[in-house]
Amino acid sequence: MKTLLKGLCLTLLLTTTVFMASLPVKGEEKGLTPDERNTVEIYQRVSKAVVHIQCLKAGNPKESRLPSPAVGSGFIFD
């Protein structure tokens, strides 16, 4: 049982290592135009400040009409 568990852990570790090694490292975006590189840089810089907001309103069970959800997006300005 211990040998099987060690084998599974080793397989998982190797699979994860191979997968991570295949991911591009920052700055290795080959083949991107200057405009695409600019877009990627902007996204990396400000993506943590962007929010997605979804509001749901509880409906009245006596009404057959379902409440309409509200969805929006925005950013955090500090």
Tab-separated table of C-alpha atoms in Angstrom:
chain	number	residue	atom	x	y	z
A	1	MET	CA	0.000	0.000	0.000
A	2	LYS	CA	2.810	2.411	0.913
A	3	THR	CA	4.620	1.602	-2.335
A	4	LEU	CA	1.474	2.316	-4.361
A	5	LEU	CA	0.951	5.616	-2.544
A	6	LYS	CA	4.587	6.632	-3.104
A	7	GLY	CA	4.242	5.736	-6.792
A	8	LEU	CA	1.089	7.828	-7.134
A	9	CYS	CA	2.724	10.791	-5.393
A	10	LEU	CA	5.786	10.530	-7.636
A	11	THR	CA	3.588	10.331	-10.745
A	12	LEU	CA	1.626	13.392	-9.632
A	13	LEU	CA	4.827	15.301	-8.901
A	14	LEU	CA	6.336	14.456	-12.292
A	15	THR	CA	3.117	15.306	-14.145
A	16	THR	CA	2.882	18.656	-12.371
A	17	THR	CA	6.543	19.414	-13.067
A	18	VAL	CA	6.197	18.647	-16.780
A	19	PHE	CA	3.022	20.735	-17.007
A	20	MET	CA	4.565	23.713	-15.213
A	21	ALA	CA	7.685	23.527	-17.378
A	22	SER	CA	5.541	23.790	-20.502
A	23	LEU	CA	3.911	27.060	-19.394
A	24	PRO	CA	5.418	30.263	-20.786
A	25	VAL	CA	7.480	32.330	-18.395
A	26	LYS	CA	6.687	36.037	-18.123
A	27	GLY	CA	8.390	37.800	-20.980
A	28	GLU	CA	8.347	34.729	-23.225
A	29	GLU	CA	5.227	35.721	-25.160
A	30	LYS	CA	6.763	34.917	-28.528
A	31	GLY	CA	4.990	35.975	-31.657
A	32	LEU	CA	2.976	38.787	-30.075
A	33	THR	CA	2.649	42.108	-31.810
A	34	PRO	CA	3.604	45.240	-29.842
A	35	ASP	CA	-0.111	45.996	-29.401
A	36	GLU	CA	-0.765	42.502	-28.014
A	37	ARG	CA	2.208	42.771	-25.636
A	38	ASN	CA	0.846	46.130	-24.441
A	39	THR	CA	-2.567	44.571	-23.787
A	40	VAL	CA	-0.990	41.685	-21.837
A	41	GLU	CA	1.079	44.105	-19.743
A	42	ILE	CA	-1.969	46.248	-18.937
A	43	TYR	CA	-3.973	43.166	-17.944
A	44	GLN	CA	-1.187	41.881	-15.688
A	45	ARG	CA	-0.867	45.286	-14.041
A	46	VAL	CA	-4.553	46.048	-13.337
A	47	SER	CA	-6.413	42.716	-13.340
A	48	LYS	CA	-6.394	42.467	-9.540
A	49	ALA	CA	-8.426	45.685	-9.303
A	50	VAL	CA	-11.238	44.552	-11.630
A	51	VAL	CA	-14.394	43.202	-10.011
A	52	HIS	CA	-17.453	41.327	-11.232
A	53	ILE	CA	-20.693	42.046	-9.362
A	54	GLN	CA	-23.814	39.916	-9.465
A	55	CYS	CA	-26.951	40.752	-7.464
A	56	LEU	CA	-29.839	38.390	-6.961
A	57	LYS	CA	-33.116	39.493	-5.440
A	58	ALA	CA	-35.303	37.054	-3.569
A	59	GLY	CA	-38.647	36.749	-5.310
A	60	ASN	CA	-42.094	36.554	-3.782
A	61	PRO	CA	-43.161	32.892	-3.885
A	62	LYS	CA	-46.798	33.977	-4.437
A	63	GLU	CA	-45.873	35.694	-7.700
A	64	SER	CA	-45.209	33.608	-10.769
A	65	ARG	CA	-42.749	36.176	-12.066
A	66	LEU	CA	-39.082	35.450	-11.393
A	67	PRO	CA	-36.884	38.315	-10.225
A	68	SER	CA	-34.365	39.562	-12.758
A	69	PRO	CA	-30.720	39.380	-11.753
A	70	ALA	CA	-28.388	42.341	-12.124
A	71	VAL	CA	-24.828	41.938	-13.365
A	72	GLY	CA	-22.050	44.464	-13.716
A	73	SER	CA	-18.347	45.016	-13.574
A	74	GLY	CA	-16.084	47.739	-12.338
A	75	PHE	CA	-12.750	48.438	-10.749
A	76	ILE	CA	-11.338	49.328	-7.368
A	77	PHE	CA	-9.960	52.853	-7.272
A	78	ASP	CA	-7.599	53.467	-4.370
